[in-house]
Amino acid sequence: MKLLLAQLKNQDPLAPTDSQAFIAQLATFSQLEAVQGTNERLDSLLLGQVSSNQTSAMGLVGKSVRYNSNQVHLDSAGAAGNIHVQLENDAANVSVVITDQNGTKVRTLQAGGHSAGPFDISWDGRDQNNQPALAGDYTAIVTASGRDGSKVSISQTGQGIVTGVSFSNGYAQPIVNGNKLKMSDLLEVDQAPPAP
């Protein structure tokens, strides 16, 4: 609108702007104003959506969740969470290589054969020399093979209680076992088990 008024104020009175060009410019300015209004409304909707997502994520605190993960947490008492595995087909051999945060191999576990479906593998929190491993987060790399030696597809999940939600990067990230999770990695949400 300011551009239009400036044009009217500064046009040559002896050669006024052509009326058709003036109408076309007026229509263009109207479209521009409408687009600006739409952008402002979209920004408001986006802020509202982000706020709604953050509020919803806070409802996860205290809930038990299952999520895509190959991480296993070892606490200061030497207790490690179970490694949750889902086999697509029957496997004759299942093995787990546990590595630390530097990628160094800490322990190899042989879990034997298992039928297709879910099962848990437990780790006693000890390294290859039967010494207690340091508390922290570890990666459990599970591989499985069939009787003919062919690779069996697997998926790994983690489980824990949501103790908080982080908004530091603009997205809601539930915190489980001290780790920030992506909302897209959540597979299941349940009520937390009652305290003993």
Coordinates of C-alpha atoms in Angstrom, one line a residue:
M1 CA 0.0 0.0 0.0
K2 CA 2.9 2.4 0.8
L3 CA 4.3 1.7 -2.7
L4 CA 1.0 2.4 -4.3
L5 CA 0.5 5.7 -2.4
A6 CA 4.1 6.8 -3.3
Q7 CA 3.4 6.1 -6.9
L8 CA 0.2 8.2 -6.9
K9 CA 2.0 11.0 -5.1
N10 CA 4.9 11.1 -7.5
Q11 CA 3.3 10.4 -10.9
D12 CA 3.6 13.0 -13.6
P13 CA 0.2 15.0 -13.7
L14 CA 0.7 15.6 -17.4
A15 CA 1.2 11.8 -18.1
P16 CA -0.8 9.9 -15.4
T17 CA -0.3 6.2 -15.0
D18 CA -2.3 4.2 -17.5
S19 CA -5.5 3.0 -15.9
Q20 CA -5.1 -0.6 -16.9
A21 CA -1.5 -0.7 -15.6
F22 CA -2.8 1.0 -12.4
I23 CA -5.5 -1.7 -11.9
A24 CA -3.0 -4.5 -12.6
Q25 CA -0.6 -3.0 -10.0
L26 CA -3.5 -2.6 -7.5
A27 CA -4.4 -6.3 -7.9
T28 CA -0.7 -7.3 -7.4
F29 CA -0.5 -5.2 -4.3
S30 CA -3.7 -6.8 -3.0
Q31 CA -2.4 -10.3 -3.6
L32 CA 0.9 -9.4 -1.8
E33 CA -1.1 -8.2 1.2
A34 CA -3.1 -11.4 1.2
V35 CA 0.0 -13.5 1.1
Q36 CA 1.6 -11.6 4.0
G37 CA -1.6 -12.1 6.0
T38 CA -1.6 -15.8 5.2
N39 CA 2.1 -16.2 6.3
E40 CA 1.3 -14.5 9.6
R41 CA -1.6 -16.8 10.3
L42 CA 0.5 -19.9 9.3
D43 CA 3.2 -18.7 11.7
S44 CA 0.6 -18.5 14.5
L45 CA -0.7 -22.0 13.6
L46 CA 2.8 -23.4 13.7
L47 CA 3.5 -21.9 17.1
G48 CA 0.2 -23.3 18.4
Q49 CA 1.1 -26.8 17.0
V50 CA 4.6 -26.7 18.6
S51 CA 3.0 -25.7 21.9
S52 CA 0.4 -28.5 21.7
N53 CA 3.1 -31.1 20.9
Q54 CA 5.2 -30.0 23.8
T55 CA 2.2 -30.2 26.2
S56 CA 1.4 -33.7 24.9
A57 CA 5.0 -34.8 25.3
M58 CA 4.9 -33.8 29.0
G59 CA 2.1 -36.3 29.5
L60 CA 4.7 -39.1 28.8
V61 CA 6.6 -38.3 32.1
G62 CA 6.2 -41.3 34.4
K63 CA 5.1 -43.6 31.7
S64 CA 6.8 -46.8 30.6
V65 CA 7.9 -46.7 26.9
R66 CA 9.3 -49.1 24.4
Y67 CA 11.4 -47.6 21.6
N68 CA 13.7 -48.4 18.7
S69 CA 17.2 -48.6 20.2
N70 CA 20.3 -50.7 20.4
Q71 CA 21.5 -49.0 23.6
V72 CA 21.8 -50.7 27.0
H73 CA 22.3 -48.7 30.2
L74 CA 24.5 -50.0 33.0
D75 CA 23.8 -48.3 36.3
S76 CA 26.2 -47.6 39.2
A77 CA 25.0 -50.8 41.0
G78 CA 26.1 -52.9 38.0
A79 CA 22.6 -53.7 36.8
A80 CA 22.0 -53.5 33.0
G81 CA 18.7 -53.3 31.3
N82 CA 17.6 -56.2 29.1
I83 CA 18.4 -56.2 25.4
H84 CA 15.0 -56.6 23.7
V85 CA 15.2 -58.4 20.3
Q86 CA 12.6 -59.3 17.7
L87 CA 13.5 -62.0 15.2
E88 CA 11.8 -62.1 11.8
N89 CA 12.5 -65.8 11.4
D90 CA 13.8 -68.7 13.5
A91 CA 17.5 -68.4 14.3
A92 CA 20.0 -71.2 15.0
N93 CA 22.5 -68.7 16.5
V94 CA 22.1 -65.3 18.1
S95 CA 25.1 -63.3 19.3
V96 CA 25.6 -59.9 20.9
V97 CA 28.6 -57.7 20.8
I98 CA 28.6 -55.0 23.5
T99 CA 30.7 -52.0 22.9
D100 CA 31.4 -48.9 24.9
Q101 CA 30.9 -45.2 23.8
N102 CA 34.3 -45.3 22.0
G103 CA 33.3 -48.4 20.0
T104 CA 35.6 -50.7 22.0
K105 CA 34.3 -54.3 22.4
V106 CA 33.5 -55.0 26.0
R107 CA 31.8 -58.3 25.9
T108 CA 30.5 -60.9 23.4
L109 CA 27.4 -62.9 24.5
Q110 CA 26.1 -66.1 22.8
A111 CA 22.4 -66.4 23.1
G112 CA 21.9 -69.7 21.2
G113 CA 19.0 -70.4 19.0
H114 CA 15.6 -68.8 19.2
S115 CA 12.2 -69.0 17.5
A116 CA 10.9 -66.0 15.5
G117 CA 9.4 -63.3 17.6
P118 CA 10.4 -61.2 20.6
F119 CA 12.8 -62.3 23.4
D120 CA 15.2 -60.7 25.9
I121 CA 18.9 -61.1 26.3
S122 CA 20.4 -60.2 29.7
W123 CA 23.9 -58.9 30.4
D124 CA 25.4 -59.2 33.8
G125 CA 27.3 -55.9 33.5
R126 CA 30.7 -57.6 33.3
D127 CA 33.4 -57.4 30.6
Q128 CA 35.2 -60.2 28.7
N129 CA 37.5 -60.7 31.7
N130 CA 34.6 -61.1 34.1
Q131 CA 35.3 -57.7 35.7
P132 CA 32.5 -55.2 36.4
A133 CA 32.1 -52.7 33.5
L134 CA 31.9 -49.0 34.2
A135 CA 28.5 -47.5 34.6
G136 CA 27.2 -45.8 31.5
D137 CA 25.6 -46.4 28.1
Y138 CA 26.7 -49.2 25.9
T139 CA 25.7 -50.3 22.4
A140 CA 24.5 -53.9 21.9
I141 CA 25.0 -55.2 18.3
V142 CA 22.8 -58.3 17.9
T143 CA 23.3 -60.6 14.9
A144 CA 21.4 -63.8 14.1
S145 CA 21.8 -66.6 11.5
G146 CA 19.6 -69.5 10.4
R147 CA 20.5 -73.2 10.3
D148 CA 21.9 -72.7 6.7
G149 CA 24.1 -69.8 7.9
S150 CA 21.8 -67.1 6.2
K151 CA 21.4 -63.8 8.0
V152 CA 18.1 -63.4 10.0
S153 CA 16.6 -59.9 10.2
I154 CA 16.2 -58.5 13.6
S155 CA 15.0 -55.3 15.3
Q156 CA 16.1 -54.1 18.7
T157 CA 14.2 -52.0 21.2
G158 CA 14.8 -50.4 24.6
Q159 CA 12.4 -50.0 27.5
G160 CA 12.3 -47.6 30.4
I161 CA 10.4 -44.9 32.3
V162 CA 10.2 -41.4 30.9
T163 CA 11.8 -39.2 33.6
G164 CA 11.6 -35.9 31.7
V165 CA 11.2 -34.1 28.4
S166 CA 13.8 -32.0 26.6
F167 CA 12.9 -29.0 24.4
S168 CA 16.4 -27.8 23.8
N169 CA 16.5 -28.3 20.0
G170 CA 12.9 -27.1 19.4
Y171 CA 11.5 -30.6 19.4
A172 CA 10.1 -32.6 22.3
Q173 CA 12.5 -35.4 23.2
P174 CA 11.5 -37.8 26.0
I175 CA 14.3 -38.6 28.4
V176 CA 14.7 -42.3 29.3
N177 CA 17.7 -43.7 31.2
G178 CA 19.4 -40.4 30.8
N179 CA 19.1 -40.5 27.0
K180 CA 17.0 -38.2 24.8
L181 CA 14.8 -40.1 22.4
K182 CA 13.2 -39.1 19.1
M183 CA 9.4 -39.1 19.3
S184 CA 9.5 -41.1 16.0
D185 CA 11.4 -43.9 17.8
L186 CA 8.6 -44.6 20.3
L187 CA 6.8 -47.8 19.7
E188 CA 4.6 -48.3 22.7
V189 CA 3.5 -46.3 25.8
D190 CA 2.1 -47.9 29.0
Q191 CA 1.4 -46.9 32.5
A192 CA 4.5 -47.2 34.6
P193 CA 4.5 -50.3 36.9
P194 CA 3.6 -49.4 40.5
A195 CA 6.4 -48.8 42.9
P196 CA 7.3 -52.0 45.0

